[in-house]
Amino acid sequence: MSEVILVIEDDTAVTDLISRVLKREGYTPITCADRERVLEALRAVRPDLVLLDVGLPGADGLEVCRRLRRESDVPVIMLSGRAGTGDVVAGLEAGADDYMTKPFKPTELVARIRARLRRHRAACAEHVRVGDLDIDVVGHEVRRDDVPITLTPLEFSLLVTLARSPWKVFTRDELLEQVWGYQHAVDTRLVNVHVQRLRTKIERDPEHPAIVLTVRGVGYRAGGEH
């Protein structure tokens, strides 16, 4: 069965283009142009990934993304005509896993979709500990003192990548390749924003992190007792 991708886009020309590209690559596109029916579509379709146009008419695309994220941990790639730093960061902080600026090349869109889906599927049977967190990789579960902590698939993958190699300092480019699956130059703001989001969920004091540590001038590493 092919993977289902929910395309939330009101521009019929863009929707048709994306749908053709997705079908050619073996995916099943489901389209939704009505901002009021986004959550209804999400519940009915249960997609493997969501492509979200941040510029839906009459809608706050960021709020739509927040609503999606409250309902599901499905990977979300945000599409936007805005490329400013503030716009990208706002989209990621709203819950998107990735942010693409229009116009984009179909080949790059497909590459990013594949990367997100691959990371979402990837898991091996193991438990990893970092600091006072217990990570059940195959069960996709993080616990502290037997209390579960809810993470998105990307946040989970980021945490597992760091926790598996507690002795290693990862550069942002290395994390982009290992967590996001990118093998070409991509904006490292993706890493910074997701590290901050992850810290708000797993750190006892996000302002003084003990689990995900910053190594100035290099990148990030896992903290805690090793």
Coordinates of C-alpha atoms in Angstrom, one line a residue:
M1 CA 0.0 0.0 0.0
S2 CA 1.4 3.4 -1.0
E3 CA 2.0 6.1 1.6
V4 CA -0.7 8.7 1.9
I5 CA 0.2 12.4 1.8
L6 CA -2.3 15.1 2.8
V7 CA -1.8 18.2 0.7
I8 CA -3.3 21.3 2.3
E9 CA -3.2 23.9 -0.5
D10 CA -5.8 26.2 -2.0
D11 CA -4.0 27.0 -5.3
T12 CA -5.4 24.4 -7.8
A13 CA -2.4 24.8 -10.1
V14 CA 0.1 24.0 -7.3
T15 CA -2.1 21.2 -6.0
D16 CA -2.3 19.6 -9.4
L17 CA 1.5 19.9 -9.8
I18 CA 2.2 18.4 -6.4
S19 CA -0.4 15.6 -6.9
R20 CA 1.2 14.6 -10.3
V21 CA 4.6 14.6 -8.7
L22 CA 3.5 12.5 -5.8
K23 CA 1.6 10.0 -8.0
R24 CA 4.6 9.6 -10.2
E25 CA 6.7 8.7 -7.2
G26 CA 4.2 6.1 -6.0
Y27 CA 2.5 8.1 -3.2
T28 CA -1.2 8.6 -2.7
P29 CA -2.1 12.4 -2.5
I30 CA -5.2 13.5 -0.8
T31 CA -6.0 17.2 -1.2
C32 CA -7.7 19.7 1.1
A33 CA -8.2 23.4 0.3
D34 CA -10.7 24.3 3.1
R35 CA -8.9 25.5 6.3
E36 CA -12.1 24.6 8.3
R37 CA -11.8 21.0 7.3
V38 CA -8.1 20.4 7.9
L39 CA -8.5 18.5 11.2
E40 CA -11.5 16.5 9.7
A41 CA -9.3 15.5 6.8
L42 CA -6.5 14.6 9.1
R43 CA -8.7 12.3 11.2
A44 CA -10.4 10.7 8.2
V45 CA -7.3 10.1 6.1
R46 CA -4.6 9.4 8.8
P47 CA -1.9 10.4 6.4
D48 CA 1.8 9.4 6.6
L49 CA 2.9 13.0 6.0
V50 CA 1.3 16.5 5.6
L51 CA 2.3 19.2 3.1
L52 CA 0.8 22.5 4.5
D53 CA 0.6 25.7 2.6
V54 CA 1.1 28.4 5.3
G55 CA -0.7 31.0 3.1
L56 CA -4.2 29.6 3.0
P57 CA -6.6 32.5 2.4
G58 CA -8.4 33.7 5.5
A59 CA -6.3 31.4 7.7
D60 CA -3.4 31.7 10.0
G61 CA -1.2 28.9 8.6
L62 CA 0.8 28.8 11.8
E63 CA -2.3 28.2 13.8
V64 CA -3.4 25.5 11.4
C65 CA -0.1 23.8 12.0
R66 CA -0.4 24.1 15.8
R67 CA -3.9 22.4 15.6
L68 CA -2.4 19.6 13.4
R69 CA 0.3 19.1 15.9
R70 CA -2.1 18.9 18.8
E71 CA -4.0 16.2 17.0
S72 CA -1.1 14.1 15.6
D73 CA 2.7 13.6 15.5
V74 CA 2.5 13.1 11.7
P75 CA 5.5 14.7 9.9
V76 CA 4.6 18.2 8.6
I77 CA 6.4 20.0 5.8
M78 CA 5.4 23.6 5.6
L79 CA 5.3 25.4 2.2
S80 CA 5.5 29.1 2.0
G81 CA 6.4 32.0 -0.3
R82 CA 8.2 33.7 2.6
A83 CA 11.9 32.9 3.2
G84 CA 12.8 35.3 6.0
T85 CA 14.5 34.0 9.1
G86 CA 11.6 35.0 11.2
D87 CA 9.1 33.2 8.9
V88 CA 11.1 30.0 8.9
V89 CA 11.6 30.0 12.7
A90 CA 7.9 30.8 13.2
G91 CA 6.9 27.8 11.0
L92 CA 9.2 25.4 12.8
E93 CA 8.1 26.6 16.2
A94 CA 4.5 26.1 15.2
G95 CA 5.3 22.4 14.9
A96 CA 6.5 21.9 11.3
D97 CA 9.3 19.4 10.8
D98 CA 10.6 21.1 7.7
Y99 CA 10.0 24.4 5.8
M100 CA 10.2 24.8 2.0
T101 CA 10.1 28.1 0.2
K102 CA 8.1 28.5 -3.0
P103 CA 8.9 28.2 -5.8
F104 CA 10.6 24.8 -5.2
K105 CA 11.9 22.1 -7.5
P106 CA 9.7 18.9 -7.5
T107 CA 12.9 16.9 -7.1
E108 CA 13.8 18.7 -3.9
L109 CA 10.2 18.3 -2.6
V110 CA 10.4 14.5 -3.2
A111 CA 13.8 14.3 -1.6
R112 CA 12.5 16.0 1.6
I113 CA 9.4 13.9 1.7
R114 CA 11.4 10.7 1.4
A115 CA 13.8 11.9 4.1
R116 CA 10.9 12.7 6.5
L117 CA 9.2 9.4 5.8
R118 CA 12.4 7.4 6.1
R119 CA 13.2 9.0 9.5
H120 CA 9.6 8.5 10.6
R121 CA 9.7 4.8 9.9
A122 CA 13.2 4.1 11.1
A123 CA 13.5 2.4 14.4
C124 CA 15.4 -0.5 15.8
A125 CA 14.7 -2.6 18.9
E126 CA 16.6 -1.1 21.7
H127 CA 16.5 1.0 24.9
V128 CA 18.7 4.0 25.3
R129 CA 19.3 6.0 28.4
V130 CA 20.5 9.6 28.5
G131 CA 20.6 11.5 31.8
D132 CA 17.5 10.4 33.7
L133 CA 15.5 9.6 30.5
D134 CA 14.7 6.0 29.4
I135 CA 14.1 5.8 25.6
D136 CA 12.3 2.8 24.1
V137 CA 13.3 3.1 20.5
V138 CA 11.1 0.5 18.9
G139 CA 8.1 1.5 21.1
H140 CA 8.8 5.2 20.3
E141 CA 8.5 6.2 23.9
V142 CA 10.5 8.4 26.3
R143 CA 10.0 8.2 30.0
R144 CA 11.3 10.0 33.1
D145 CA 10.5 8.3 36.4
D146 CA 8.1 6.1 34.5
V147 CA 6.2 9.2 33.3
P148 CA 5.9 9.3 29.5
I149 CA 7.1 12.4 27.6
T150 CA 5.4 13.1 24.2
L151 CA 7.7 13.9 21.3
T152 CA 7.1 14.4 17.6
P153 CA 8.9 11.8 15.4
L154 CA 11.6 14.3 14.5
E155 CA 12.2 15.3 18.1
F156 CA 12.4 11.6 19.0
S157 CA 14.9 10.9 16.2
L158 CA 17.0 13.9 17.2
L159 CA 17.1 12.7 20.9
V160 CA 17.9 9.1 19.9
T161 CA 20.7 10.2 17.6
L162 CA 22.4 12.1 20.3
A163 CA 21.7 9.5 23.0
R164 CA 23.2 6.6 21.0
S165 CA 26.6 8.4 20.8
P166 CA 26.9 10.3 24.1
W167 CA 30.7 10.6 23.6
K168 CA 30.3 12.4 20.3
V169 CA 29.7 16.1 19.5
F170 CA 27.5 16.4 16.4
T171 CA 27.9 19.3 14.1
R172 CA 24.6 20.8 12.8
D173 CA 25.4 19.5 9.3
E174 CA 25.9 16.0 10.7
L175 CA 22.5 16.2 12.5
L176 CA 20.9 17.4 9.3
E177 CA 22.2 14.4 7.5
Q178 CA 21.5 11.8 10.2
V179 CA 18.2 13.1 11.6
W180 CA 16.7 14.9 8.6
G181 CA 18.4 12.8 5.9
Y182 CA 19.8 15.7 3.9
Q183 CA 23.0 15.1 2.0
H184 CA 23.2 18.6 0.6
A185 CA 23.4 22.1 2.0
V186 CA 20.3 23.0 4.1
D187 CA 19.7 25.9 6.5
T188 CA 21.0 24.9 9.9
R189 CA 18.2 26.9 11.6
L190 CA 16.2 23.7 11.3
V191 CA 18.5 22.1 13.9
N192 CA 18.6 25.1 16.3
V193 CA 14.8 25.5 16.4
H194 CA 14.2 21.7 16.9
V195 CA 16.8 21.5 19.7
Q196 CA 15.0 24.3 21.5
R197 CA 11.6 22.6 21.1
L198 CA 13.1 19.3 22.3
R199 CA 14.6 21.0 25.4
T200 CA 11.2 22.5 26.4
K201 CA 9.9 18.9 26.6
I202 CA 12.7 16.9 28.1
E203 CA 14.7 19.3 30.2
R204 CA 13.8 20.0 33.9
D205 CA 15.1 23.5 33.3
P206 CA 15.2 24.3 29.5
E207 CA 17.3 27.5 30.3
H208 CA 20.0 25.3 31.8
P209 CA 19.8 22.1 29.8
A210 CA 21.3 18.8 31.1
I211 CA 20.2 16.4 28.4
V212 CA 21.0 18.2 25.1
L213 CA 24.1 20.3 25.5
T214 CA 25.4 23.0 23.2
V215 CA 29.1 22.8 22.4
R216 CA 29.9 26.4 21.3
G217 CA 31.3 26.7 17.8
V218 CA 30.7 23.0 17.0
G219 CA 27.1 21.7 17.7
Y220 CA 25.4 19.5 20.2
R221 CA 26.0 16.4 22.3
A222 CA 24.1 14.4 24.8
G223 CA 24.5 15.3 28.5
G224 CA 24.0 13.4 31.7
E225 CA 26.2 10.7 33.2
H226 CA 28.1 8.6 30.7

